[in-house]
CSV table of C-alpha atoms in Angstrom, one decimal:
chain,number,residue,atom,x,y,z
A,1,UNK,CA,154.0,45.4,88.7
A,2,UNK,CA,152.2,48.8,89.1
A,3,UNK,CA,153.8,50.9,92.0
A,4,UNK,CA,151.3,52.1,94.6
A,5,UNK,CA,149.5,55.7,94.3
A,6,UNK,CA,150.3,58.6,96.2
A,7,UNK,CA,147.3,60.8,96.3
A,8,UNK,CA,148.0,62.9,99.3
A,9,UNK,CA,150.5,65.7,96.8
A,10,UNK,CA,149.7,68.6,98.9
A,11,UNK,CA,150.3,70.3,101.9
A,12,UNK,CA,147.2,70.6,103.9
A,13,UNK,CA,146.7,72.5,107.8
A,14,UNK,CA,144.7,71.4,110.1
A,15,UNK,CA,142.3,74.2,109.8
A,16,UNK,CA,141.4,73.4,106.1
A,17,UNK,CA,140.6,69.8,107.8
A,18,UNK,CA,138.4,71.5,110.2
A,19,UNK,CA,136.6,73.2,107.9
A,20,UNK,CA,135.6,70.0,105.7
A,21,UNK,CA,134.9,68.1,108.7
A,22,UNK,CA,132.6,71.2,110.2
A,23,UNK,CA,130.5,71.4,106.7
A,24,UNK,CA,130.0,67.5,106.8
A,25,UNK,CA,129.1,67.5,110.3
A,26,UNK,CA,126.5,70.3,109.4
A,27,UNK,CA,124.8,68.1,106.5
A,28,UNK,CA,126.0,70.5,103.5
A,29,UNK,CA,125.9,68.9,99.9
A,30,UNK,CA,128.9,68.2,98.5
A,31,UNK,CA,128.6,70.9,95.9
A,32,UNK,CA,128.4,73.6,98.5
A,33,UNK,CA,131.0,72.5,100.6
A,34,UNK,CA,133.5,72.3,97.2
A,35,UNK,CA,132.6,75.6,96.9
A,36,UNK,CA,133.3,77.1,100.1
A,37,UNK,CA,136.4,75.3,100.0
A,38,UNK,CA,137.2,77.0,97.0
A,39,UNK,CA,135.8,80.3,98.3
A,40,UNK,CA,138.2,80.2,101.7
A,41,UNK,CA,141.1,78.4,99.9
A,42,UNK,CA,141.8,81.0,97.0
A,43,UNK,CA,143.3,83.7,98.7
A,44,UNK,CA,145.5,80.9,100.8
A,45,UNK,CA,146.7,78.6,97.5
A,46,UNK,CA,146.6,81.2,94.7
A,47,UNK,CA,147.9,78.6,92.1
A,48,UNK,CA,145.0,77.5,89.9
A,49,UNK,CA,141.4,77.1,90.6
A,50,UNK,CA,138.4,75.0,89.8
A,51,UNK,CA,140.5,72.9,87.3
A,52,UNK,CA,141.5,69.6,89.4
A,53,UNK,CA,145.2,69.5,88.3
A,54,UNK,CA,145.9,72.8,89.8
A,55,UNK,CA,146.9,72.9,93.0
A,56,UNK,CA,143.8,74.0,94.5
A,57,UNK,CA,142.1,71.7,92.7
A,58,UNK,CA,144.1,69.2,94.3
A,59,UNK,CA,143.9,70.5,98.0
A,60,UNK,CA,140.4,70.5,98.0
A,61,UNK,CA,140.3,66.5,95.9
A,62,UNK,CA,142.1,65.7,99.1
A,63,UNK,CA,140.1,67.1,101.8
A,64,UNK,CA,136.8,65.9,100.2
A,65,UNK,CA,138.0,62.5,99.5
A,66,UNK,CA,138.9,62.0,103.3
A,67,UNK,CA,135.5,63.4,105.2
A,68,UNK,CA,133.3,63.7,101.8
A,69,UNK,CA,134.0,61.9,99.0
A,70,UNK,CA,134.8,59.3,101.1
A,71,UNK,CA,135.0,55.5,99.5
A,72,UNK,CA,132.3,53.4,100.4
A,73,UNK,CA,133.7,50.6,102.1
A,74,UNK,CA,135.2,53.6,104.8
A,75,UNK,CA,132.1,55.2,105.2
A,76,UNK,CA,131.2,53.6,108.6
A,77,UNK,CA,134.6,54.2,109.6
A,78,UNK,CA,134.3,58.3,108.4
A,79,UNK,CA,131.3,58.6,110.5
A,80,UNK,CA,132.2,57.2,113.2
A,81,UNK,CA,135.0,59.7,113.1
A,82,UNK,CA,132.6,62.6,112.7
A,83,UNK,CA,130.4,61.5,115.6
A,84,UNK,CA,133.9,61.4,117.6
A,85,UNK,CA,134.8,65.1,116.4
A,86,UNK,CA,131.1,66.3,117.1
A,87,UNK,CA,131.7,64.9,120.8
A,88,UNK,CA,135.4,66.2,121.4
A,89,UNK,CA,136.3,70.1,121.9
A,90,UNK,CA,138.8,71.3,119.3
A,91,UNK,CA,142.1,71.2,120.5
A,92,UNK,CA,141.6,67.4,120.9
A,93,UNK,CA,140.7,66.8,117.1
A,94,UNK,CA,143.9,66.0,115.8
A,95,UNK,CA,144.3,62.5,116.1
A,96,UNK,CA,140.6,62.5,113.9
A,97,UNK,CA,142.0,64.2,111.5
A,98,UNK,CA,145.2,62.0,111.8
A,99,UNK,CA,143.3,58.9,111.6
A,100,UNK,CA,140.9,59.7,108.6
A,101,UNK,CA,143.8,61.2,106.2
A,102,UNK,CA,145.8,57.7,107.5
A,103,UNK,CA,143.1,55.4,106.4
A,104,UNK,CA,142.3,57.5,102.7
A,105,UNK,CA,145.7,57.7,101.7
A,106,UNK,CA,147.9,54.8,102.6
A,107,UNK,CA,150.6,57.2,101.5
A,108,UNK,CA,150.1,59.4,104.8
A,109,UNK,CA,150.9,56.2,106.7
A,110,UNK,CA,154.2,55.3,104.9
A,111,UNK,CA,155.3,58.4,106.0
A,112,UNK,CA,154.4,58.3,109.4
A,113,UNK,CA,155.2,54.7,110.1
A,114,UNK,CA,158.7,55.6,108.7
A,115,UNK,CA,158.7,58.8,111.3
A,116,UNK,CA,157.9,56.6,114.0
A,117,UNK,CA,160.2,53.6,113.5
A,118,UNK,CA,163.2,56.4,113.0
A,119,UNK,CA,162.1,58.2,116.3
A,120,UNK,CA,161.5,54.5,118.5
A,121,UNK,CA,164.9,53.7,117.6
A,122,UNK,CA,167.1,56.7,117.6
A,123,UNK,CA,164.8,59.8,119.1
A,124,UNK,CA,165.0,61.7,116.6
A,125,UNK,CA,164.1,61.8,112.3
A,126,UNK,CA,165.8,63.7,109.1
A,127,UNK,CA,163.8,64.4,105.9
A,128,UNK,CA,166.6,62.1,104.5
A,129,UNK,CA,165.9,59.1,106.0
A,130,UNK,CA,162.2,59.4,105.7
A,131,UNK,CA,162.7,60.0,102.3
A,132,UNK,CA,164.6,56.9,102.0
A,133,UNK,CA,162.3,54.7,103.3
A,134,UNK,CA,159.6,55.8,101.6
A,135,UNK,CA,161.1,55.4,98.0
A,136,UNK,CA,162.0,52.0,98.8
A,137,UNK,CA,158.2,50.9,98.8
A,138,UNK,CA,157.0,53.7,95.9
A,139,UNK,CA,160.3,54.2,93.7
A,140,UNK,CA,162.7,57.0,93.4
A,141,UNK,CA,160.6,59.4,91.6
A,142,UNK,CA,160.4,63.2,91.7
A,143,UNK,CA,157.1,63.6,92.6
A,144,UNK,CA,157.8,60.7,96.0
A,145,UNK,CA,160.1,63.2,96.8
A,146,UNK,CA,158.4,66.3,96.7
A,147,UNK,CA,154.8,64.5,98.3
A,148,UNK,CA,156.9,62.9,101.2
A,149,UNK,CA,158.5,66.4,101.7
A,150,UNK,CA,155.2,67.8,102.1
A,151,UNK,CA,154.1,65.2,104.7
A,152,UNK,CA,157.2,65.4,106.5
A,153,UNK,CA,157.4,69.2,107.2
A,154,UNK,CA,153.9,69.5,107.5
A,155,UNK,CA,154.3,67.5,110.7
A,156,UNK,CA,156.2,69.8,111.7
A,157,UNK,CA,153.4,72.8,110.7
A,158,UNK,CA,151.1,70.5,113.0
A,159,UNK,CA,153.2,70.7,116.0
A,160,UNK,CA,153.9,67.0,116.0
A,161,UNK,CA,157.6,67.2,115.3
A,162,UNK,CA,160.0,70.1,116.7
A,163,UNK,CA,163.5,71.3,115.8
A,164,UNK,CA,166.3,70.1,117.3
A,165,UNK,CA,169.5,72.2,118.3
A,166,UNK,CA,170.7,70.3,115.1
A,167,UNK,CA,169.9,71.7,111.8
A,168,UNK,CA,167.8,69.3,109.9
A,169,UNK,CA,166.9,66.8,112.6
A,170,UNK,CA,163.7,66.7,114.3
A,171,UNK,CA,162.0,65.5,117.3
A,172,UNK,CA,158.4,64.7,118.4
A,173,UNK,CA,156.6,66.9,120.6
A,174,UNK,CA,155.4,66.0,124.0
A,175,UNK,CA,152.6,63.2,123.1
A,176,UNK,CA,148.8,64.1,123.1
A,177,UNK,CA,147.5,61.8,125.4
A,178,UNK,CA,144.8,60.2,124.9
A,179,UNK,CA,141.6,59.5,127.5
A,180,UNK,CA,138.5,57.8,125.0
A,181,UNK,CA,139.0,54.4,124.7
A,182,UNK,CA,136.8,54.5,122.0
A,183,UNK,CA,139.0,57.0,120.2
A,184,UNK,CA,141.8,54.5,121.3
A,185,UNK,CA,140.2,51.4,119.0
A,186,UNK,CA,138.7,53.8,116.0
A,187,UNK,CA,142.6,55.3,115.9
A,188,UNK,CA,143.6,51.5,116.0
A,189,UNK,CA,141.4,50.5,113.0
A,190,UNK,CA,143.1,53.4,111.0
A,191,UNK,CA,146.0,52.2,112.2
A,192,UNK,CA,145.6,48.5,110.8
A,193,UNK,CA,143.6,50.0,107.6
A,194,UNK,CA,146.7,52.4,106.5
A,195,UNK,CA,149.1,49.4,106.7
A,196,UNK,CA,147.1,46.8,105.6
A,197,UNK,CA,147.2,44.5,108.9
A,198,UNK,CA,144.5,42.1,109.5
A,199,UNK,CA,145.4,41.5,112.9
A,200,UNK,CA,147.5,43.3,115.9
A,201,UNK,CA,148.5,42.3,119.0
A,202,UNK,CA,146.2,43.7,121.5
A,203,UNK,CA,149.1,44.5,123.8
A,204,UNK,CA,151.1,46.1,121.3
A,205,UNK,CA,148.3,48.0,119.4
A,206,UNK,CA,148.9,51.5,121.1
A,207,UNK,CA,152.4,51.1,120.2
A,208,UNK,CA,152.0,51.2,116.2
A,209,UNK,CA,154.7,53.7,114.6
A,210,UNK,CA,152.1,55.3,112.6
A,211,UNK,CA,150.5,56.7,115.8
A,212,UNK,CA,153.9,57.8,117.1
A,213,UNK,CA,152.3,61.6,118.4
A,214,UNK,CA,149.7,59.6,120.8
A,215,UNK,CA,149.6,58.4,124.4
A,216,UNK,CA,146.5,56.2,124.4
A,217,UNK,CA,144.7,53.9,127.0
A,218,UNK,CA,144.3,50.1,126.1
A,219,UNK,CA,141.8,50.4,123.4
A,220,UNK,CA,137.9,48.9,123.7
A,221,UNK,CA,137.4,46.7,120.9
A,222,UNK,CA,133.7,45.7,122.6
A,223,UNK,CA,132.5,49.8,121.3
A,224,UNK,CA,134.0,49.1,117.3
A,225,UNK,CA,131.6,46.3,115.6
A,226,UNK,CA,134.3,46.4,112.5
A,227,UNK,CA,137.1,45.0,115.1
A,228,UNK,CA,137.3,42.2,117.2
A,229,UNK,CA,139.4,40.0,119.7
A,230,UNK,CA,140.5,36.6,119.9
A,231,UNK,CA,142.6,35.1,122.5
A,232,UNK,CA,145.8,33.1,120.7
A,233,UNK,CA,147.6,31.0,122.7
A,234,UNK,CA,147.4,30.9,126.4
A,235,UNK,CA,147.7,34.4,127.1
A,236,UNK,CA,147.9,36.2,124.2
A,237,UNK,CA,145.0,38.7,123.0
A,238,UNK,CA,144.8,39.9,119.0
A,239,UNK,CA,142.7,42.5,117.4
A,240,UNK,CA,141.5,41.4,114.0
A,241,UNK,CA,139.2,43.3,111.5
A,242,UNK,CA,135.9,41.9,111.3
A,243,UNK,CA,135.4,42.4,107.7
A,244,UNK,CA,138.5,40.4,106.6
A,245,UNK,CA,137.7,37.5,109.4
């Protein structure tokens, strides 16, 4: 049985996110936004270059993979998220950026889930027992270890965990909260997509672990075509994707 692919190796800011999602917006070729990547990326990651297995290489493989290069079958998805960032000021693009890197790398949203399960049932999280949980689905492998590490304490670089008076452990940050209920449902697909869910509970959807560093209103499914809602039982609502109904 083949183990599942990591993919997302490096750590990445926010602002090299940005960038990507900026060019795309703008309507620039993929060639000229791999090389401005390149261009503002060399004097941050020194190591390598245009070769892929260098570590620039690899940062910008990740960041055009999630708004670029992005697979087909996520395309609606990615613009939809672009049309979202184009319509939101900046210090509310986050959970975009969060949602697009969660559905292109199921990887991300091991991590994550495993952040937010630890911090619903204790409060707080250690690199330790992220770690943990994450080899148990892709192995116990050197380069697990390193890519989760770079997940982790990049959540950290992105505000969305804090340090605690304890050394080690960590805590989230006071949640962003959330107004679009369109954002709401579109972080909800990426949600469903980086687990692999068909369905959710509609009443429970907000509550995922992967989208632990959000405070979001009920989501409505009626403004996402690739979602929709069924009633099961007497009282019970469920959110489904449409293209695995």
């Amino acid at each position: 049985m083949s183990r599942p692919s990591i993919g997302f190796t490096q750590r990445i800011e926010l602002e090299w996110l940005e960038w990507t999602a900026q060019m795309a917006l703008a309507g620039l070729p993929e060639d000229e936004i791999y090389a401005e990547l390149q261009n503002r990326l060399r004097p941050i990651v020194s190591v390598g270059g245009h070769d892929n297995r260098s570590n620039r290489g690899k940062v910008v493989g990740i960041l055009l993979k999630i708004w670029v290069k992005t697979v087909k079958e996520l395309r609606p998805f990615r613009d939809e998220g672009l049309a979202l960032l184009a319509q939101s000021p900046a210090s509310c693009h986050l959970p975009i950026h969060w949602g697009m890197i969660m559905a292109t790398y199921p990887f991300f949203g091991t991590v994550v889930d495993a952040v937010g399960r630890l911090l619903q049932l204790q409060g707080t999280v250690t690199f330790a027992q992220v770690g943990r949980r994450v080899q148990e689905k892709y192995g116990e492998r050197e380069s697990i270890h390193r890519a989760t590490q770079r997940v982790f304490y990049g959540l950290h670089d992105w505000d969305v965990l804090k340090n605690t008076n304890e050394r080690t452990v960590l805590t989230n940050t006071e949640l962003m909260e959330i107004n679009s209920t369109t954002l709401s449902s579109w972080l909800i697909e990426a949600a469903m997509i980086t687990i692999g869910a068909q369905s959710t509970p509609l009443s429970t959807s907000t509550k995922m672990p992967v989208l632990f560093p959000f405070s979001m209103p009920e989501p409505r499914i009626t403004s996402n075509e690739r979602l929709e809602i069924f009633r099961q039982g007497l009282d019970s609502d469920v959110i489904m994707r449409a293209e695995l109904l």
